[in-house]
mmCIF file of C-alpha atoms and ligand atoms in Angstrom:
data_model
loop_
_atom_site.group_PDB
_atom_site.id
_atom_site.type_symbol
_atom_site.label_atom_id
_atom_site.label_comp_id
_atom_site.label_asym_id
_atom_site.label_seq_id
_atom_site.Cartn_x
_atom_site.Cartn_y
_atom_site.Cartn_z
ATOM 1 C CA MET U 859 0.000 0.000 0.000
ATOM 2 C CA ARG U 860 1.196 3.463 -0.845
ATOM 3 C CA LYS U 861 1.908 5.778 2.035
ATOM 4 C CA ASN U 862 0.934 9.409 2.479
ATOM 5 C CA LEU U 863 4.084 11.474 2.862
ATOM 6 C CA THR U 864 4.655 14.853 4.459
ATOM 7 C CA LEU U 865 7.586 16.723 2.951
ATOM 8 C CA GLY U 866 9.951 19.370 4.264
ATOM 9 C CA LEU U 867 11.892 21.172 1.526
ATOM 10 C CA PHE U 868 15.275 22.820 1.795
ATOM 11 C CA GLY U 869 15.626 25.406 -0.958
ATOM 12 C CA PHE U 870 13.031 26.863 -3.285
ATOM 13 C CA GLY U 871 15.069 27.809 -6.343
ATOM 14 C CA CYS U 872 14.837 26.468 -9.872
ATOM 15 C CA VAL U 873 14.408 22.768 -8.946
ATOM 16 C CA GLY U 874 12.337 23.426 -5.790
ATOM 17 C CA GLN U 875 9.803 25.461 -7.729
ATOM 18 C CA GLY U 876 9.818 22.878 -10.515
ATOM 19 C CA LEU U 877 9.039 20.186 -7.950
ATOM 20 C CA TYR U 878 6.209 22.270 -6.478
ATOM 21 C CA HIS U 879 4.696 22.617 -9.940
ATOM 22 C CA VAL U 880 5.002 18.953 -10.992
ATOM 23 C CA LEU U 881 3.729 17.789 -7.589
ATOM 24 C CA ASN U 882 0.643 19.983 -7.994
ATOM 25 C CA GLU U 883 0.002 18.639 -11.478
ATOM 26 C CA THR U 884 0.463 14.958 -10.543
ATOM 27 C CA HIS U 885 -2.632 13.859 -8.720
ATOM 28 C CA GLY U 886 -1.682 10.232 -8.120
ATOM 29 C CA ILE U 887 1.051 10.991 -5.582
ATOM 30 C CA LYS U 888 0.117 11.222 -1.926
ATOM 31 C CA ALA U 889 2.676 13.773 -0.794
ATOM 32 C CA THR U 890 2.209 17.231 0.685
ATOM 33 C CA ILE U 891 4.737 19.980 1.268
ATOM 34 C CA LYS U 892 4.488 21.193 4.858
ATOM 35 C CA LYS U 893 7.435 23.586 5.221
ATOM 36 C CA ILE U 894 10.163 25.076 3.059
ATOM 37 C CA CYS U 895 13.417 26.249 4.585
ATOM 38 C CA ILE U 896 14.942 29.177 2.684
ATOM 39 C CA LYS U 897 18.008 31.399 3.108
ATOM 40 C CA ASN U 898 16.755 34.709 1.777
ATOM 41 C CA PRO U 899 13.526 36.066 3.350
ATOM 42 C CA GLU U 900 13.546 39.122 1.038
ATOM 43 C CA LYS U 901 12.860 37.227 -2.204
ATOM 44 C CA SER U 902 9.278 37.291 -3.406
ATOM 45 C CA ARG U 903 7.793 33.766 -3.364
ATOM 46 C CA LEU U 904 5.079 31.875 -5.213
ATOM 47 C CA LEU U 905 3.520 30.580 -2.016
ATOM 48 C CA PRO U 906 2.029 32.150 1.130
ATOM 49 C CA GLN U 907 4.470 33.223 3.846
ATOM 50 C CA GLU U 908 3.417 30.493 6.305
ATOM 51 C CA TYR U 909 5.056 27.820 4.139
ATOM 52 C CA PHE U 910 8.503 29.326 4.705
ATOM 53 C CA THR U 911 10.968 29.241 7.556
ATOM 54 C CA LEU U 912 14.569 30.301 8.061
ATOM 55 C CA ALA U 913 15.152 27.703 10.801
ATOM 56 C CA LYS U 914 16.223 24.239 9.656
ATOM 57 C CA GLU U 915 15.005 22.729 12.952
ATOM 58 C CA ASP U 916 11.420 23.568 11.921
ATOM 59 C CA ILE U 917 11.784 20.761 9.399
ATOM 60 C CA LEU U 918 14.418 18.490 10.919
ATOM 61 C CA ASN U 919 12.702 18.325 14.328
ATOM 62 C CA ASP U 920 9.113 18.151 13.075
ATOM 63 C CA PRO U 921 7.871 14.606 13.798
ATOM 64 C CA GLU U 922 5.130 14.955 11.163
ATOM 65 C CA ILE U 923 7.665 15.366 8.359
ATOM 66 C CA ASP U 924 8.644 11.955 6.901
ATOM 67 C CA VAL U 925 10.800 13.085 4.006
ATOM 68 C CA VAL U 926 13.384 15.841 3.736
ATOM 69 C CA VAL U 927 13.804 17.061 0.166
ATOM 70 C CA GLU U 928 17.184 18.751 -0.019
ATOM 71 C CA LEU U 929 17.558 21.135 -2.979
ATOM 72 C CA ILE U 930 20.078 23.729 -1.869
ATOM 73 C CA ASP U 931 23.298 24.827 -3.508
ATOM 74 C CA ASP U 932 25.832 24.575 -0.714
ATOM 75 C CA ALA U 933 27.195 20.998 -0.653
ATOM 76 C CA ASN U 934 28.595 21.161 2.900
ATOM 77 C CA ALA U 935 25.394 22.561 4.395
ATOM 78 C CA ALA U 936 23.436 19.980 2.375
ATOM 79 C CA TYR U 937 25.481 17.117 3.849
ATOM 80 C CA GLN U 938 24.792 18.350 7.397
ATOM 81 C CA ILE U 939 21.063 18.486 6.597
ATOM 82 C CA VAL U 940 21.098 14.964 5.128
ATOM 83 C CA ARG U 941 22.978 13.547 8.157
ATOM 84 C CA GLN U 942 20.662 15.235 10.629
ATOM 85 C CA ALA U 943 17.548 14.193 8.715
ATOM 86 C CA LEU U 944 18.633 10.524 8.717
ATOM 87 C CA GLN U 945 19.570 10.685 12.398
ATOM 88 C CA ASN U 946 16.108 12.078 13.107
ATOM 89 C CA GLY U 947 14.473 9.152 11.290
ATOM 90 C CA LYS U 948 13.550 10.887 8.040
ATOM 91 C CA HIS U 949 14.043 9.671 4.485
ATOM 92 C CA VAL U 950 15.854 12.011 2.140
ATOM 93 C CA VAL U 951 15.508 12.963 -1.507
ATOM 94 C CA THR U 952 18.291 15.136 -2.871
ATOM 95 C CA ALA U 953 19.558 16.393 -6.229
ATOM 96 C CA ASN U 954 22.872 17.664 -4.880
ATOM 97 C CA LYS U 955 25.436 15.879 -7.020
ATOM 98 C CA LYS U 956 28.486 17.566 -5.450
ATOM 99 C CA MET U 957 27.390 16.648 -1.932
ATOM 100 C CA LEU U 958 26.586 13.079 -2.990
ATOM 101 C CA ALA U 959 29.790 12.530 -4.944
ATOM 102 C CA GLU U 960 31.926 13.823 -2.108
ATOM 103 C CA ASN U 961 30.157 11.810 0.620
ATOM 104 C CA LEU U 962 28.570 8.809 -1.095
ATOM 105 C CA GLU U 963 30.237 6.118 0.985
ATOM 106 C CA GLU U 964 29.270 7.892 4.229
ATOM 107 C CA ILE U 965 25.721 8.383 2.959
ATOM 108 C CA PHE U 966 25.541 4.678 2.089
ATOM 109 C CA GLN U 967 26.610 3.834 5.657
ATOM 110 C CA LEU U 968 24.240 6.347 7.273
ATOM 111 C CA GLN U 969 21.342 4.736 5.404
ATOM 112 C CA GLN U 970 22.225 1.334 6.897
ATOM 113 C CA GLN U 971 22.873 2.806 10.350
ATOM 114 C CA PHE U 972 19.579 4.694 10.611
ATOM 115 C CA ASP U 973 17.531 2.322 8.439
ATOM 116 C CA ARG U 974 16.359 5.133 6.191
ATOM 117 C CA SER U 975 16.503 5.762 2.443
ATOM 118 C CA VAL U 976 18.323 8.453 0.463
ATOM 119 C CA LEU U 977 17.236 8.728 -3.176
ATOM 120 C CA TYR U 978 18.879 10.980 -5.744
ATOM 121 C CA GLU U 979 17.779 10.241 -9.309
ATOM 122 C CA GLY U 980 17.571 13.998 -10.027
ATOM 123 C CA ALA U 981 21.288 14.382 -9.258
ATOM 124 C CA VAL U 982 22.445 12.411 -12.310
ATOM 125 C CA CYS U 983 21.376 13.524 -15.782
ATOM 126 C CA GLY U 984 18.178 15.299 -14.742
ATOM 127 C CA SER U 985 15.107 13.562 -16.098
ATOM 128 C CA ILE U 986 16.878 10.395 -17.335
ATOM 129 C CA PRO U 987 16.032 7.499 -14.986
ATOM 130 C CA ILE U 988 19.547 6.108 -14.987
ATOM 131 C CA LEU U 989 20.256 5.208 -11.349
ATOM 132 C CA ARG U 990 17.170 3.105 -10.802
ATOM 133 C CA ASN U 991 17.838 1.392 -14.123
ATOM 134 C CA LEU U 992 21.424 0.636 -13.133
ATOM 135 C CA GLU U 993 20.152 -0.728 -9.806
ATOM 136 C CA GLU U 994 17.162 -2.709 -11.030
ATOM 137 C CA TYR U 995 17.149 -3.352 -14.760
ATOM 138 C CA TYR U 996 20.897 -3.984 -15.029
ATOM 139 C CA ASP U 997 20.965 -5.979 -11.831
ATOM 140 C CA ASN U 998 22.034 -9.138 -13.602
ATOM 141 C CA ASP U 999 23.891 -7.849 -16.603
ATOM 142 C CA LEU U 1000 27.610 -7.297 -16.484
ATOM 143 C CA ILE U 1001 28.105 -3.655 -17.291
ATOM 144 C CA SER U 1002 31.373 -2.917 -19.024
ATOM 145 C CA GLY U 1003 30.896 0.784 -19.649
ATOM 146 C CA ILE U 1004 28.747 3.863 -19.263
ATOM 147 C CA GLU U 1005 29.332 7.042 -21.182
ATOM 148 C CA GLY U 1006 27.480 10.048 -22.359
ATOM 149 C CA ILE U 1007 26.614 13.697 -22.014
ATOM 150 C CA PHE U 1008 26.131 14.369 -18.309
ATOM 151 C CA ASN U 1009 25.906 18.166 -18.331
ATOM 152 C CA GLY U 1010 23.118 20.189 -19.911
ATOM 153 C CA SER U 1011 24.728 23.635 -19.816
ATOM 154 C CA THR U 1012 27.884 22.698 -21.688
ATOM 155 C CA ASN U 1013 25.893 20.721 -24.247
ATOM 156 C CA TYR U 1014 23.681 23.775 -24.702
ATOM 157 C CA ILE U 1015 26.744 26.012 -25.145
ATOM 158 C CA LEU U 1016 28.437 23.637 -27.595
ATOM 159 C CA THR U 1017 25.203 23.331 -29.615
ATOM 160 C CA LYS U 1018 24.816 27.111 -29.851
ATOM 161 C CA VAL U 1019 28.482 27.627 -30.708
ATOM 162 C CA PHE U 1020 28.500 24.925 -33.398
ATOM 163 C CA GLU U 1021 25.064 25.269 -34.955
ATOM 164 C CA GLU U 1022 24.285 28.948 -34.521
ATOM 165 C CA ARG U 1023 27.850 30.223 -34.411
ATOM 166 C CA LYS U 1024 27.018 32.108 -31.225
ATOM 167 C CA ASN U 1025 29.949 33.223 -29.191
ATOM 168 C CA TYR U 1026 30.813 31.289 -26.081
ATOM 169 C CA THR U 1027 30.003 34.073 -23.578
ATOM 170 C CA ASP U 1028 26.516 34.691 -25.010
ATOM 171 C CA ALA U 1029 25.760 30.962 -25.055
ATOM 172 C CA LEU U 1030 26.854 30.617 -21.423
ATOM 173 C CA ARG U 1031 24.723 33.595 -20.410
ATOM 174 C CA GLN U 1032 21.693 32.009 -22.098
ATOM 175 C CA ALA U 1033 22.335 28.717 -20.290
ATOM 176 C CA GLN U 1034 22.408 30.679 -17.018
ATOM 177 C CA GLU U 1035 19.223 32.598 -17.833
ATOM 178 C CA LEU U 1036 17.426 29.352 -18.630
ATOM 179 C CA GLY U 1037 18.369 27.971 -15.213
ATOM 180 C CA PHE U 1038 20.600 25.176 -16.555
ATOM 181 C CA ALA U 1039 23.956 26.383 -15.242
ATOM 182 C CA GLU U 1040 25.211 26.035 -11.681
ATOM 183 C CA SER U 1041 25.329 29.234 -9.615
ATOM 184 C CA ASP U 1042 29.100 28.909 -10.105
ATOM 185 C CA PRO U 1043 29.107 28.090 -13.852
ATOM 186 C CA SER U 1044 32.776 27.107 -13.771
ATOM 187 C CA LEU U 1045 31.509 23.829 -12.256
ATOM 188 C CA ASP U 1046 29.786 23.209 -15.589
ATOM 189 C CA VAL U 1047 32.316 24.519 -18.084
ATOM 190 C CA LYS U 1048 35.345 23.011 -16.320
ATOM 191 C CA GLY U 1049 33.658 19.613 -16.170
ATOM 192 C CA PHE U 1050 33.248 19.296 -12.381
ATOM 193 C CA ASP U 1051 29.469 18.884 -12.482
ATOM 194 C CA PRO U 1052 29.513 15.923 -14.931
ATOM 195 C CA LYS U 1053 32.359 14.410 -12.924
ATOM 196 C CA PHE U 1054 30.244 14.457 -9.736
ATOM 197 C CA LYS U 1055 27.461 12.724 -11.658
ATOM 198 C CA LEU U 1056 29.885 10.171 -13.091
ATOM 199 C CA ALA U 1057 31.257 9.365 -9.624
ATOM 200 C CA ILE U 1058 27.708 8.603 -8.422
ATOM 201 C CA ALA U 1059 26.872 6.545 -11.523
ATOM 202 C CA ILE U 1060 30.094 4.507 -11.139
ATOM 203 C CA THR U 1061 28.938 3.275 -7.717
ATOM 204 C CA HIS U 1062 25.595 2.096 -9.085
ATOM 205 C CA ALA U 1063 27.069 0.638 -12.295
ATOM 206 C CA PHE U 1064 30.191 -1.072 -11.003
ATOM 207 C CA GLY U 1065 29.908 -1.295 -7.210
ATOM 208 C CA VAL U 1066 32.885 0.861 -6.221
ATOM 209 C CA PHE U 1067 33.045 4.182 -4.443
ATOM 210 C CA VAL U 1068 35.262 6.757 -6.080
ATOM 211 C CA LYS U 1069 36.125 10.179 -4.741
ATOM 212 C CA PRO U 1070 35.619 12.901 -7.361
ATOM 213 C CA GLU U 1071 39.226 14.063 -6.994
ATOM 214 C CA ASN U 1072 40.285 10.715 -8.491
ATOM 215 C CA ILE U 1073 38.402 11.346 -11.716
ATOM 216 C CA LEU U 1074 40.132 13.665 -14.157
ATOM 217 C CA ASN U 1075 37.875 16.399 -15.516
ATOM 218 C CA ILE U 1076 38.813 18.484 -18.527
ATOM 219 C CA GLY U 1077 36.245 21.121 -19.426
ATOM 220 C CA ILE U 1078 35.141 22.982 -22.525
ATOM 221 C CA ASN U 1079 36.668 26.251 -21.297
ATOM 222 C CA THR U 1080 39.945 25.678 -23.163
ATOM 223 C CA ILE U 1081 38.354 24.915 -26.534
ATOM 224 C CA SER U 1082 39.659 27.514 -28.981
ATOM 225 C CA ASP U 1083 38.443 28.894 -32.313
ATOM 226 C CA LEU U 1084 41.171 26.812 -33.952
ATOM 227 C CA ASP U 1085 39.683 23.645 -32.445
ATOM 228 C CA LEU U 1086 36.244 24.623 -33.731
ATOM 229 C CA LYS U 1087 37.674 25.290 -37.197
ATOM 230 C CA PHE U 1088 39.480 21.930 -37.173
ATOM 231 C CA ALA U 1089 36.270 20.156 -36.115
ATOM 232 C CA ARG U 1090 34.197 21.848 -38.816
ATOM 233 C CA GLU U 1091 36.747 20.995 -41.516
ATOM 234 C CA LYS U 1092 36.682 17.331 -40.498
ATOM 235 C CA GLY U 1093 32.890 17.217 -40.151
ATOM 236 C CA TYR U 1094 33.112 16.616 -36.398
ATOM 237 C CA GLY U 1095 31.154 18.060 -33.516
ATOM 238 C CA ILE U 1096 32.601 18.441 -30.015
ATOM 239 C CA LYS U 1097 30.781 17.002 -26.976
ATOM 240 C CA LEU U 1098 31.778 16.950 -23.338
ATOM 241 C CA ILE U 1099 31.774 13.225 -22.593
ATOM 242 C CA ALA U 1100 31.735 11.541 -19.199
ATOM 243 C CA ARG U 1101 32.811 7.914 -19.381
ATOM 244 C CA ALA U 1102 33.633 5.006 -17.125
ATOM 245 C CA VAL U 1103 34.869 1.659 -18.348
ATOM 246 C CA LYS U 1104 35.573 -1.617 -16.580
ATOM 247 C CA THR U 1105 38.343 -3.893 -17.815
ATOM 248 C CA ASP U 1106 39.875 -6.747 -15.851
ATOM 249 C CA ASN U 1107 38.349 -5.701 -12.519
ATOM 250 C CA GLN U 1108 39.561 -2.146 -12.898
ATOM 251 C CA VAL U 1109 37.291 0.839 -13.450
ATOM 252 C CA PHE U 1110 38.564 3.975 -15.178
ATOM 253 C CA GLY U 1111 36.734 7.281 -15.372
ATOM 254 C CA LEU U 1112 37.226 10.529 -17.274
ATOM 255 C CA VAL U 1113 35.329 13.666 -18.253
ATOM 256 C CA ALA U 1114 36.754 15.392 -21.322
ATOM 257 C CA PRO U 1115 35.698 17.051 -24.561
ATOM 258 C CA GLN U 1116 35.775 14.729 -27.538
ATOM 259 C CA PHE U 1117 35.549 15.151 -31.310
ATOM 260 C CA ILE U 1118 32.416 13.309 -32.387
ATOM 261 C CA ASP U 1119 31.735 12.023 -35.862
ATOM 262 C CA ALA U 1120 28.441 13.274 -37.393
ATOM 263 C CA HIS U 1121 27.056 9.694 -37.386
ATOM 264 C CA HIS U 1122 27.834 9.053 -33.718
ATOM 265 C CA PRO U 1123 24.601 8.584 -31.699
ATOM 266 C CA LEU U 1124 25.631 11.390 -29.324
ATOM 267 C CA ALA U 1125 26.062 13.857 -32.208
ATOM 268 C CA SER U 1126 22.312 14.401 -32.402
ATOM 269 C CA VAL U 1127 21.929 15.054 -28.651
ATOM 270 C CA ARG U 1128 21.520 18.826 -28.612
ATOM 271 C CA ASN U 1129 20.959 21.772 -26.254
ATOM 272 C CA GLU U 1130 20.287 20.863 -22.611
ATOM 273 C CA PHE U 1131 19.614 17.214 -23.435
ATOM 274 C CA ASN U 1132 21.776 14.588 -21.750
ATOM 275 C CA ALA U 1133 22.424 11.056 -22.916
ATOM 276 C CA VAL U 1134 23.749 7.914 -21.279
ATOM 277 C CA THR U 1135 24.969 4.848 -23.137
ATOM 278 C CA VAL U 1136 25.105 1.679 -21.064
ATOM 279 C CA GLN U 1137 27.212 -1.141 -22.427
ATOM 280 C CA GLY U 1138 26.154 -4.495 -20.991
ATOM 281 C CA ALA U 1139 27.638 -7.907 -21.685
ATOM 282 C CA PHE U 1140 24.306 -9.313 -22.839
ATOM 283 C CA SER U 1141 22.035 -6.329 -23.432
ATOM 284 C CA GLU U 1142 24.839 -4.681 -25.467
ATOM 285 C CA LYS U 1143 24.578 -0.924 -26.080
ATOM 286 C CA GLN U 1144 21.538 1.015 -24.951
ATOM 287 C CA LEU U 1145 21.095 4.757 -25.175
ATOM 288 C CA PHE U 1146 18.964 6.891 -22.845
ATOM 289 C CA ILE U 1147 18.232 10.489 -23.853
ATOM 290 C CA GLY U 1148 16.373 13.174 -21.905
ATOM 291 C CA LYS U 1149 16.561 16.696 -20.572
ATOM 292 C CA GLY U 1150 19.484 16.913 -18.186
ATOM 293 C CA ALA U 1151 18.800 20.307 -16.651
ATOM 294 C CA GLY U 1152 15.969 22.702 -16.014
ATOM 295 C CA SER U 1153 13.267 23.235 -13.473
ATOM 296 C CA TYR U 1154 10.577 20.740 -14.560
ATOM 297 C CA PRO U 1155 12.757 17.908 -15.907
ATOM 298 C CA THR U 1156 14.821 17.831 -12.691
ATOM 299 C CA GLY U 1157 11.704 18.450 -10.580
ATOM 300 C CA SER U 1158 10.110 15.413 -12.240
ATOM 301 C CA ALA U 1159 13.075 13.195 -11.258
ATOM 302 C CA VAL U 1160 12.796 14.447 -7.660
ATOM 303 C CA LEU U 1161 9.067 13.731 -7.760
ATOM 304 C CA SER U 1162 9.741 10.222 -9.018
ATOM 305 C CA ASP U 1163 11.982 9.617 -5.967
ATOM 306 C CA ILE U 1164 9.263 10.943 -3.633
ATOM 307 C CA SER U 1165 6.810 8.632 -5.355
ATOM 308 C CA ALA U 1166 9.223 5.703 -4.901
ATOM 309 C CA LEU U 1167 9.322 6.448 -1.160
ATOM 310 C CA THR U 1168 5.544 6.051 -0.968
ATOM 311 C CA TYR U 1169 6.201 2.330 -1.526
ATOM 312 C CA ASP U 1170 9.387 2.204 0.599
ATOM 313 C CA TYR U 1171 11.868 1.998 -2.266
ATOM 314 C CA ARG U 1172 15.570 1.985 -1.400
ATOM 315 C CA TYR U 1173 18.724 1.675 -3.431
ATOM 316 C CA GLU U 1174 20.194 -1.649 -2.460
ATOM 317 C CA TYR U 1175 23.575 -0.827 -4.001
ATOM 318 C CA LYS U 1176 23.399 -4.281 -5.524
ATOM 319 C CA LYS U 1177 26.662 -4.033 -7.446
ATOM 320 C CA LEU U 1178 28.562 -3.358 -4.206
ATOM 321 C CA HIS U 1179 27.603 -6.845 -3.081
ATOM 322 C CA GLN U 1180 28.297 -8.411 -6.470
ATOM 323 C CA ALA U 1181 31.616 -6.689 -7.076
ATOM 324 C CA GLU U 1182 34.615 -8.865 -6.366
ATOM 325 C CA ASP U 1183 37.906 -7.069 -5.996
ATOM 326 C CA ILE U 1184 36.900 -4.287 -8.345
ATOM 327 C CA GLN U 1185 39.065 -1.240 -7.945
ATOM 328 C CA TYR U 1186 39.004 2.231 -9.348
ATOM 329 C CA SER U 1187 42.246 3.027 -11.151
ATOM 330 C CA THR U 1188 43.813 6.021 -12.877
ATOM 331 C CA ARG U 1189 46.529 3.994 -14.620
ATOM 332 C CA ALA U 1190 45.272 4.256 -18.174
ATOM 333 C CA SER U 1191 45.922 6.167 -21.348
ATOM 334 C CA ILE U 1192 43.643 7.479 -24.079
ATOM 335 C CA GLU U 1193 44.011 8.921 -27.572
ATOM 336 C CA SER U 1194 43.921 12.712 -27.537
ATOM 337 C CA PHE U 1195 44.566 15.773 -29.669
ATOM 338 C CA VAL U 1196 46.770 18.166 -27.739
ATOM 339 C CA ARG U 1197 47.186 21.802 -28.804
ATOM 340 C CA PHE U 1198 49.780 24.080 -27.238
ATOM 341 C CA PRO U 1199 51.728 27.238 -28.079
ATOM 342 C CA HIS U 1200 55.329 27.169 -29.211
ATOM 343 C CA GLY U 1201 57.641 27.039 -26.207
ATOM 344 C CA THR U 1202 55.425 24.718 -24.116
ATOM 345 C CA LYS U 1203 57.287 21.770 -22.634
ATOM 346 C CA ILE U 1204 55.396 19.004 -24.410
ATOM 347 C CA SER U 1205 57.164 16.575 -26.726
ATOM 348 C CA ILE U 1206 56.460 13.289 -28.475
ATOM 349 C CA GLN U 1207 58.305 11.490 -25.683
ATOM 350 C CA ASP U 1208 55.401 12.411 -23.414
ATOM 351 C CA PHE U 1209 53.033 10.252 -25.465
ATOM 352 C CA GLU U 1210 52.546 6.560 -24.834
ATOM 353 C CA GLU U 1211 51.988 6.151 -28.540
ATOM 354 C CA PHE U 1212 52.518 9.101 -30.842
ATOM 355 C CA GLN U 1213 50.611 9.277 -34.130
ATOM 356 C CA SER U 1214 51.069 12.601 -35.835
ATOM 357 C CA GLY U 1215 51.726 16.244 -35.297
ATOM 358 C CA TYR U 1216 52.121 19.535 -37.061
ATOM 359 C CA ALA U 1217 52.677 23.152 -36.229
ATOM 360 C CA ALA U 1218 51.300 26.351 -37.702
ATOM 361 C CA ASN U 1219 50.955 29.961 -36.611
ATOM 362 C CA GLY U 1220 52.855 29.407 -33.376
ATOM 363 C CA GLN U 1221 50.611 26.529 -32.295
ATOM 364 C CA HIS U 1222 51.562 22.857 -32.138
ATOM 365 C CA TYR U 1223 49.110 19.991 -32.533
ATOM 366 C CA MET U 1224 49.907 16.442 -31.532
ATOM 367 C CA LEU U 1225 47.753 13.354 -31.735
ATOM 368 C CA GLY U 1226 48.517 10.236 -29.759
ATOM 369 C CA ARG U 1227 47.788 8.123 -26.745
ATOM 370 C CA VAL U 1228 48.503 9.954 -23.500
ATOM 371 C CA SER U 1229 48.418 8.691 -19.904
ATOM 372 C CA LEU U 1230 45.712 10.169 -17.664
ATOM 373 C CA GLU U 1231 48.517 11.405 -15.423
ATOM 374 C CA LYS U 1232 50.002 13.536 -18.236
ATOM 375 C CA LEU U 1233 46.561 14.768 -19.295
ATOM 376 C CA ALA U 1234 45.911 15.829 -15.703
ATOM 377 C CA GLU U 1235 49.183 17.761 -15.636
ATOM 378 C CA TRP U 1236 48.644 19.435 -19.021
ATOM 379 C CA SER U 1237 45.047 20.325 -18.224
ATOM 380 C CA ARG U 1238 46.373 22.564 -15.430
ATOM 381 C CA TRP U 1239 48.654 24.466 -17.826
ATOM 382 C CA GLU U 1240 47.445 27.640 -19.445
ATOM 383 C CA ASN U 1241 46.853 27.608 -23.217
ATOM 384 C CA VAL U 1242 46.914 23.821 -23.561
ATOM 385 C CA GLY U 1243 43.825 22.401 -25.263
ATOM 386 C CA ILE U 1244 42.929 18.712 -24.912
ATOM 387 C CA ILE U 1245 40.202 17.050 -26.977
ATOM 388 C CA LEU U 1246 39.854 13.277 -27.209
ATOM 389 C CA SER U 1247 39.963 11.725 -30.653
ATOM 390 C CA PRO U 1248 36.675 10.399 -32.095
ATOM 391 C CA GLU U 1249 37.469 6.739 -31.436
ATOM 392 C CA ALA U 1250 39.243 7.260 -28.096
ATOM 393 C CA LEU U 1251 39.264 4.175 -25.878
ATOM 394 C CA PHE U 1252 40.959 3.593 -22.563
ATOM 395 C CA VAL U 1253 44.104 1.470 -22.732
ATOM 396 C CA ASN U 1254 44.772 0.193 -19.271
ATOM 397 C CA LYS U 1255 48.429 -0.698 -19.493
ATOM 398 C CA PRO U 1256 50.329 2.288 -20.777
ATOM 399 C CA VAL U 1257 53.362 1.027 -22.679
ATOM 400 C CA LYS U 1258 55.821 3.386 -24.252
ATOM 401 C CA SER U 1259 55.903 2.766 -27.985
ATOM 402 C CA GLU U 1260 58.669 3.474 -30.396
ATOM 403 C CA MET U 1261 59.102 7.195 -30.851
ATOM 404 C CA LEU U 1262 58.270 8.661 -34.195
ATOM 405 C CA GLU U 1263 59.911 11.688 -35.649
ATOM 406 C CA TYR U 1264 58.083 14.922 -34.994
ATOM 407 C CA THR U 1265 59.232 18.031 -36.785
ATOM 408 C CA ALA U 1266 57.698 21.405 -36.198
ATOM 409 C CA ALA U 1267 56.911 23.132 -39.511
HETATM 410 N N1 HSE C 2316 24.240 22.568 -14.179
HETATM 411 C C1 HSE C 2316 23.704 21.276 -14.418
HETATM 412 C C2 HSE C 2316 23.733 20.995 -15.903
HETATM 413 C C3 HSE C 2316 22.305 21.213 -13.888
HETATM 414 O O1 HSE C 2316 23.915 21.933 -16.672
HETATM 415 O O2 HSE C 2316 23.624 19.844 -16.300
HETATM 416 C C4 HSE C 2316 21.717 19.835 -13.862
HETATM 417 O O3 HSE C 2316 22.433 18.971 -13.029
#
């Protein structure tokens, strides 16, 4: 039997208001918002004043509230709220990917300790139901990889830049105005946001916990006009791809821009849409596409979690129990185009396997397989652009190949 739930919300921004709207429109769900904790009492609100409070205890200590819905920006404050809510016997629904990625193992343990559920479908790829599918549908299939577009803002920007030839700053501003971007948009454009989502997805796909600092993220902020010109000449698009692959009990993860052939299934995923490809041993490749950002799409994922709580759903973290000796590793290499100005200390000896290179107008371009360690180092250098090649695959045992001659023109 479905339960009636009383909700306490933290935050009433883009997603909170989206949730309010979709909850009002969905008559089948027995859930009512009792209180909303906000930070700024000056903002004008959609709802009467009595809904709002500035004191978190009004929600956390209210015995009538069964579910805390955490939708605030600040990851540290969010973690404190989630801990306290679980300690006080409440279930939690959250869409805070940074907070989850940074504390997932602790949150897993708190759920066992306090016998309560934390659901977070809205944290990973907005409206795409990927976590529950990884948990339930792919329960028995051996997943060897997940990859896709895990950030709506950067996909929106890249679409506008490629298709409408908008400049980057205008496209970013539009993504902000539409409510897709984080309040600190560098989390989007530098690839942190998709990395948080990937870290969460890795746990549900492969049964390992990985701290976000162990996943390399390269953003779209270093893509230059020359890269765009190169892509257009070759008939490629550029997408920011999050990927995790399992080979021989090791899981590798990476977020980086990639040249994408026009026929690639992800090439047609435009604007704020996200996409996730799941590669299973028996199901083979399956592609999920849906809106990855925005008030209603994310609000609908949060609503789906609230609905799941009405019949006591919990993530069982099934892969954690199935995983034998699976470890997250950063010892891999991947084929990349590297662009850097003359005078930068990058040479063919830095590549695991060098393919080709040329230089023009003071810029050098090299293509080859590079270790994640080197990519991490170069991604911190100014003026170095890194874009994965269209067919880039992880190679998990970097072996230095024979060096080829590279002559700057
Ligand atoms: N800033 C995020 C994005 C919001 O653009 O995908 C949804 O998580």
